[in-house]
Amino acid sequence: DSGGRIAKPQNSSGSTLLPMFMVGMSGGGWSQYISSGNWGKLPFNYSGGPGYQNIGGCYDLSNSRFNAPWTGFYLFKFHNYIYGNSGTIGWYVHPMFYVNGSSNTRRAGGTLYRIRNYGLYASWGQDTDLCELIYLTAGDYVEAWWYAGGDMQSYDPYCSFNLFQ
């Protein structure tokens, strides 16, 4: 305001904590398999151990989604360590944030279509990161998805989904 004070919004329960989360996947190794030509929602459902947080309680582990407590900008990131086991050269992955079940909701210009790791050799592991600032209205939800341009799987202990404020 004009006095230089910063006000924090309140959610419906009256909390002024800024939401933040860091979650992972519960598998112990190579487990999240997706076949070529398919989309898959990443099951970020693990919050145990040091470093994992859910400040404000806005991340729901049961359905792997963040629920926006108020209207504003949110900075999301997810990291996935993947292995292309399609047996062919040229596999790739499209990591995406879905808002309210759609890849083009709340985005200027529509879908933010990304290609990562294009043209990799078969039987090759690779990191992929996605970071995006998304404007949400209270009640919107965000999930992490990926598209497989070749058979692939993720190494769950090296995967995470985060929100920074």
PDB file of C-alpha atoms in Angstrom:
ATOM      1  CA  ASP A   1       0.000   0.000   0.000  1.00  0.00           C
ATOM      2  CA  SER A   2       1.039   3.675   0.071  1.00  0.00           C
ATOM      3  CA  GLY A   3       2.678   3.120   3.483  1.00  0.00           C
ATOM      4  CA  GLY A   4       4.949   0.390   2.119  1.00  0.00           C
ATOM      5  CA  ARG A   5       3.164  -2.439   3.915  1.00  0.00           C
ATOM      6  CA  ILE A   6       2.729  -5.795   2.209  1.00  0.00           C
ATOM      7  CA  ALA A   7      -0.561  -7.536   2.880  1.00  0.00           C
ATOM      8  CA  LYS A   8      -0.931 -11.278   2.529  1.00  0.00           C
ATOM      9  CA  PRO A   9      -4.241 -12.553   1.191  1.00  0.00           C
ATOM     10  CA  GLN A  10      -6.354 -14.852   3.334  1.00  0.00           C
ATOM     11  CA  ASN A  11      -7.789 -18.101   2.095  1.00  0.00           C
ATOM     12  CA  SER A  12     -11.288 -19.312   3.003  1.00  0.00           C
ATOM     13  CA  SER A  13     -10.079 -20.685   6.360  1.00  0.00           C
ATOM     14  CA  GLY A  14      -8.421 -17.365   7.284  1.00  0.00           C
ATOM     15  CA  SER A  15      -4.829 -18.551   6.823  1.00  0.00           C
ATOM     16  CA  THR A  16      -2.274 -16.022   5.587  1.00  0.00           C
ATOM     17  CA  LEU A  17       0.480 -18.560   4.985  1.00  0.00           C
ATOM     18  CA  LEU A  18       1.796 -18.426   1.438  1.00  0.00           C
ATOM     19  CA  PRO A  19       1.340 -21.896  -0.038  1.00  0.00           C
ATOM     20  CA  MET A  20       4.469 -23.866  -0.915  1.00  0.00           C
ATOM     21  CA  PHE A  21       5.000 -27.538  -1.550  1.00  0.00           C
ATOM     22  CA  MET A  22       7.667 -30.022  -2.549  1.00  0.00           C
ATOM     23  CA  VAL A  23       6.525 -33.580  -3.153  1.00  0.00           C
ATOM     24  CA  GLY A  24       7.956 -36.644  -4.859  1.00  0.00           C
ATOM     25  CA  MET A  25       6.846 -40.018  -6.163  1.00  0.00           C
ATOM     26  CA  SER A  26       6.451 -42.974  -3.841  1.00  0.00           C
ATOM     27  CA  GLY A  27       8.060 -45.647  -6.032  1.00  0.00           C
ATOM     28  CA  GLY A  28      11.491 -46.988  -5.153  1.00  0.00           C
ATOM     29  CA  GLY A  29      12.925 -47.196  -8.650  1.00  0.00           C
ATOM     30  CA  TRP A  30      11.939 -47.278 -12.319  1.00  0.00           C
ATOM     31  CA  SER A  31       8.188 -47.433 -12.068  1.00  0.00           C
ATOM     32  CA  GLN A  32       6.107 -44.804 -13.882  1.00  0.00           C
ATOM     33  CA  TYR A  33       5.865 -46.369 -17.337  1.00  0.00           C
ATOM     34  CA  ILE A  34       4.133 -44.673 -20.256  1.00  0.00           C
ATOM     35  CA  SER A  35       3.913 -46.148 -23.732  1.00  0.00           C
ATOM     36  CA  SER A  36       4.679 -44.234 -26.899  1.00  0.00           C
ATOM     37  CA  GLY A  37       1.961 -41.882 -28.117  1.00  0.00           C
ATOM     38  CA  ASN A  38       0.237 -41.464 -24.736  1.00  0.00           C
ATOM     39  CA  TRP A  39      -0.233 -38.755 -22.106  1.00  0.00           C
ATOM     40  CA  GLY A  40       0.141 -39.623 -18.433  1.00  0.00           C
ATOM     41  CA  LYS A  41      -0.434 -37.789 -15.193  1.00  0.00           C
ATOM     42  CA  LEU A  42       2.577 -38.010 -12.909  1.00  0.00           C
ATOM     43  CA  PRO A  43       1.640 -39.405  -9.479  1.00  0.00           C
ATOM     44  CA  PHE A  44       3.481 -37.033  -7.157  1.00  0.00           C
ATOM     45  CA  ASN A  45       2.124 -38.566  -3.961  1.00  0.00           C
ATOM     46  CA  TYR A  46       5.074 -38.752  -1.539  1.00  0.00           C
ATOM     47  CA  SER A  47       5.766 -36.199   1.176  1.00  0.00           C
ATOM     48  CA  GLY A  48       7.778 -38.194   3.722  1.00  0.00           C
ATOM     49  CA  GLY A  49      11.365 -37.561   4.722  1.00  0.00           C
ATOM     50  CA  PRO A  50      13.389 -34.373   5.052  1.00  0.00           C
ATOM     51  CA  GLY A  51      12.850 -31.615   2.522  1.00  0.00           C
ATOM     52  CA  TYR A  52       9.273 -32.441   1.632  1.00  0.00           C
ATOM     53  CA  GLN A  53       6.770 -29.720   2.492  1.00  0.00           C
ATOM     54  CA  ASN A  54       3.110 -28.804   2.133  1.00  0.00           C
ATOM     55  CA  ILE A  55       2.833 -25.364   3.679  1.00  0.00           C
ATOM     56  CA  GLY A  56      -0.753 -24.178   3.697  1.00  0.00           C
ATOM     57  CA  GLY A  57      -2.034 -27.711   2.933  1.00  0.00           C
ATOM     58  CA  CYS A  58      -2.946 -26.830  -0.656  1.00  0.00           C
ATOM     59  CA  TYR A  59      -1.344 -29.891  -2.264  1.00  0.00           C
ATOM     60  CA  ASP A  60      -3.530 -33.014  -2.223  1.00  0.00           C
ATOM     61  CA  LEU A  61      -1.416 -36.203  -2.163  1.00  0.00           C
ATOM     62  CA  SER A  62      -4.439 -38.426  -2.875  1.00  0.00           C
ATOM     63  CA  ASN A  63      -4.995 -36.951  -6.355  1.00  0.00           C
ATOM     64  CA  SER A  64      -1.544 -35.381  -7.015  1.00  0.00           C
ATOM     65  CA  ARG A  65      -2.800 -31.844  -7.523  1.00  0.00           C
ATOM     66  CA  PHE A  66      -2.320 -28.350  -6.168  1.00  0.00           C
ATOM     67  CA  ASN A  67      -5.487 -26.394  -5.362  1.00  0.00           C
ATOM     68  CA  ALA A  68      -5.118 -22.602  -5.550  1.00  0.00           C
ATOM     69  CA  PRO A  69      -6.302 -20.949  -2.314  1.00  0.00           C
ATOM     70  CA  TRP A  70      -6.540 -17.481  -3.903  1.00  0.00           C
ATOM     71  CA  THR A  71      -6.232 -15.667  -7.206  1.00  0.00           C
ATOM     72  CA  GLY A  72      -2.726 -14.716  -8.359  1.00  0.00           C
ATOM     73  CA  PHE A  73       0.502 -15.891  -9.959  1.00  0.00           C
ATOM     74  CA  TYR A  74       2.133 -19.159  -8.891  1.00  0.00           C
ATOM     75  CA  LEU A  75       5.566 -20.492  -9.906  1.00  0.00           C
ATOM     76  CA  PHE A  76       5.572 -24.256 -10.507  1.00  0.00           C
ATOM     77  CA  LYS A  77       8.439 -26.630 -11.285  1.00  0.00           C
ATOM     78  CA  PHE A  78       8.698 -30.322 -11.797  1.00  0.00           C
ATOM     79  CA  HIS A  79      11.695 -32.512 -12.380  1.00  0.00           C
ATOM     80  CA  ASN A  80      11.598 -35.983 -13.845  1.00  0.00           C
ATOM     81  CA  TYR A  81      14.437 -38.411 -14.490  1.00  0.00           C
ATOM     82  CA  ILE A  82      13.365 -40.550 -17.440  1.00  0.00           C
ATOM     83  CA  TYR A  83      14.632 -43.515 -19.402  1.00  0.00           C
ATOM     84  CA  GLY A  84      13.677 -44.066 -23.034  1.00  0.00           C
ATOM     85  CA  ASN A  85      13.344 -47.795 -23.526  1.00  0.00           C
ATOM     86  CA  SER A  86      11.533 -47.813 -26.847  1.00  0.00           C
ATOM     87  CA  GLY A  87      14.339 -49.542 -28.726  1.00  0.00           C
ATOM     88  CA  THR A  88      14.417 -46.794 -31.355  1.00  0.00           C
ATOM     89  CA  ILE A  89      16.352 -43.592 -31.827  1.00  0.00           C
ATOM     90  CA  GLY A  90      14.473 -40.317 -31.605  1.00  0.00           C
ATOM     91  CA  TRP A  91      12.201 -40.598 -28.570  1.00  0.00           C
ATOM     92  CA  TYR A  92      11.165 -37.432 -26.736  1.00  0.00           C
ATOM     93  CA  VAL A  93       8.963 -36.188 -23.911  1.00  0.00           C
ATOM     94  CA  HIS A  94       6.457 -33.315 -23.626  1.00  0.00           C
ATOM     95  CA  PRO A  95       6.223 -32.189 -19.984  1.00  0.00           C
ATOM     96  CA  MET A  96       3.139 -30.044 -19.276  1.00  0.00           C
ATOM     97  CA  PHE A  97       1.268 -28.446 -16.430  1.00  0.00           C
ATOM     98  CA  TYR A  98      -2.456 -29.050 -16.720  1.00  0.00           C
ATOM     99  CA  VAL A  99      -4.779 -26.438 -15.196  1.00  0.00           C
ATOM    100  CA  ASN A 100      -8.275 -27.672 -14.383  1.00  0.00           C
ATOM    101  CA  GLY A 101      -7.662 -30.771 -16.515  1.00  0.00           C
ATOM    102  CA  SER A 102      -6.532 -28.844 -19.614  1.00  0.00           C
ATOM    103  CA  SER A 103      -3.174 -28.030 -21.187  1.00  0.00           C
ATOM    104  CA  ASN A 104      -4.316 -24.622 -22.472  1.00  0.00           C
ATOM    105  CA  THR A 105      -6.353 -23.133 -19.608  1.00  0.00           C
ATOM    106  CA  ARG A 106      -5.112 -19.804 -18.183  1.00  0.00           C
ATOM    107  CA  ARG A 107      -2.375 -19.389 -20.788  1.00  0.00           C
ATOM    108  CA  ALA A 108      -1.834 -16.456 -23.124  1.00  0.00           C
ATOM    109  CA  GLY A 109      -1.833 -17.813 -26.661  1.00  0.00           C
ATOM    110  CA  GLY A 110      -3.190 -21.232 -25.705  1.00  0.00           C
ATOM    111  CA  THR A 111      -1.179 -24.405 -25.216  1.00  0.00           C
ATOM    112  CA  LEU A 112       2.442 -24.045 -24.169  1.00  0.00           C
ATOM    113  CA  TYR A 113       3.658 -27.101 -26.044  1.00  0.00           C
ATOM    114  CA  ARG A 114       7.182 -28.174 -25.139  1.00  0.00           C
ATOM    115  CA  ILE A 115       9.467 -30.821 -26.541  1.00  0.00           C
ATOM    116  CA  ARG A 116      12.267 -32.064 -24.319  1.00  0.00           C
ATOM    117  CA  ASN A 117      15.082 -34.494 -25.027  1.00  0.00           C
ATOM    118  CA  TYR A 118      14.141 -34.839 -28.693  1.00  0.00           C
ATOM    119  CA  GLY A 119      16.167 -37.301 -30.719  1.00  0.00           C
ATOM    120  CA  LEU A 120      17.715 -39.252 -27.864  1.00  0.00           C
ATOM    121  CA  TYR A 121      19.071 -42.719 -28.339  1.00  0.00           C
ATOM    122  CA  ALA A 122      17.253 -45.802 -27.128  1.00  0.00           C
ATOM    123  CA  SER A 123      18.107 -47.038 -23.635  1.00  0.00           C
ATOM    124  CA  TRP A 124      19.246 -43.630 -22.439  1.00  0.00           C
ATOM    125  CA  GLY A 125      18.414 -41.858 -19.182  1.00  0.00           C
ATOM    126  CA  GLN A 126      17.908 -38.097 -19.065  1.00  0.00           C
ATOM    127  CA  ASP A 127      16.733 -35.321 -16.739  1.00  0.00           C
ATOM    128  CA  THR A 128      13.870 -33.097 -17.759  1.00  0.00           C
ATOM    129  CA  ASP A 129      12.683 -29.977 -15.953  1.00  0.00           C
ATOM    130  CA  LEU A 130       9.693 -27.733 -16.463  1.00  0.00           C
ATOM    131  CA  CYS A 131       9.193 -24.360 -14.803  1.00  0.00           C
ATOM    132  CA  GLU A 132       6.232 -22.086 -15.455  1.00  0.00           C
ATOM    133  CA  LEU A 133       4.574 -19.030 -13.924  1.00  0.00           C
ATOM    134  CA  ILE A 134       0.806 -19.584 -14.117  1.00  0.00           C
ATOM    135  CA  TYR A 135      -1.990 -17.170 -13.245  1.00  0.00           C
ATOM    136  CA  LEU A 136      -4.694 -19.009 -11.310  1.00  0.00           C
ATOM    137  CA  THR A 137      -8.019 -18.046  -9.845  1.00  0.00           C
ATOM    138  CA  ALA A 138      -9.047 -19.338  -6.431  1.00  0.00           C
ATOM    139  CA  GLY A 139     -10.224 -22.932  -6.790  1.00  0.00           C
ATOM    140  CA  ASP A 140      -8.158 -23.759  -9.900  1.00  0.00           C
ATOM    141  CA  TYR A 141      -6.004 -26.873  -9.705  1.00  0.00           C
ATOM    142  CA  VAL A 142      -2.663 -27.789 -11.302  1.00  0.00           C
ATOM    143  CA  GLU A 143      -1.243 -31.233 -12.153  1.00  0.00           C
ATOM    144  CA  ALA A 144       1.999 -32.424 -13.766  1.00  0.00           C
ATOM    145  CA  TRP A 145       1.626 -34.436 -16.997  1.00  0.00           C
ATOM    146  CA  TRP A 146       3.931 -35.804 -19.700  1.00  0.00           C
ATOM    147  CA  TYR A 147       3.566 -37.148 -23.221  1.00  0.00           C
ATOM    148  CA  ALA A 148       5.785 -39.998 -24.419  1.00  0.00           C
ATOM    149  CA  GLY A 149       7.208 -39.876 -27.927  1.00  0.00           C
ATOM    150  CA  GLY A 150       8.624 -43.352 -27.303  1.00  0.00           C
ATOM    151  CA  ASP A 151       8.212 -45.924 -24.534  1.00  0.00           C
ATOM    152  CA  MET A 152       9.698 -44.507 -21.341  1.00  0.00           C
ATOM    153  CA  GLN A 153       9.627 -44.639 -17.596  1.00  0.00           C
ATOM    154  CA  SER A 154      10.694 -42.460 -14.702  1.00  0.00           C
ATOM    155  CA  TYR A 155      13.045 -43.111 -11.818  1.00  0.00           C
ATOM    156  CA  ASP A 156      10.787 -42.046  -8.956  1.00  0.00           C
ATOM    157  CA  PRO A 157      13.384 -41.208  -6.261  1.00  0.00           C
ATOM    158  CA  TYR A 158      14.799 -38.481  -8.572  1.00  0.00           C
ATOM    159  CA  CYS A 159      11.452 -36.846  -9.404  1.00  0.00           C
ATOM    160  CA  SER A 160       9.801 -33.856  -7.684  1.00  0.00           C
ATOM    161  CA  PHE A 161       6.971 -31.335  -8.094  1.00  0.00           C
ATOM    162  CA  ASN A 162       7.273 -27.917  -6.425  1.00  0.00           C
ATOM    163  CA  LEU A 163       5.552 -24.591  -5.876  1.00  0.00           C
ATOM    164  CA  PHE A 164       7.541 -21.513  -4.920  1.00  0.00           C
ATOM    165  CA  GLN A 165       6.138 -18.238  -3.610  1.00  0.00           C
TER     166      GLN A 165
END
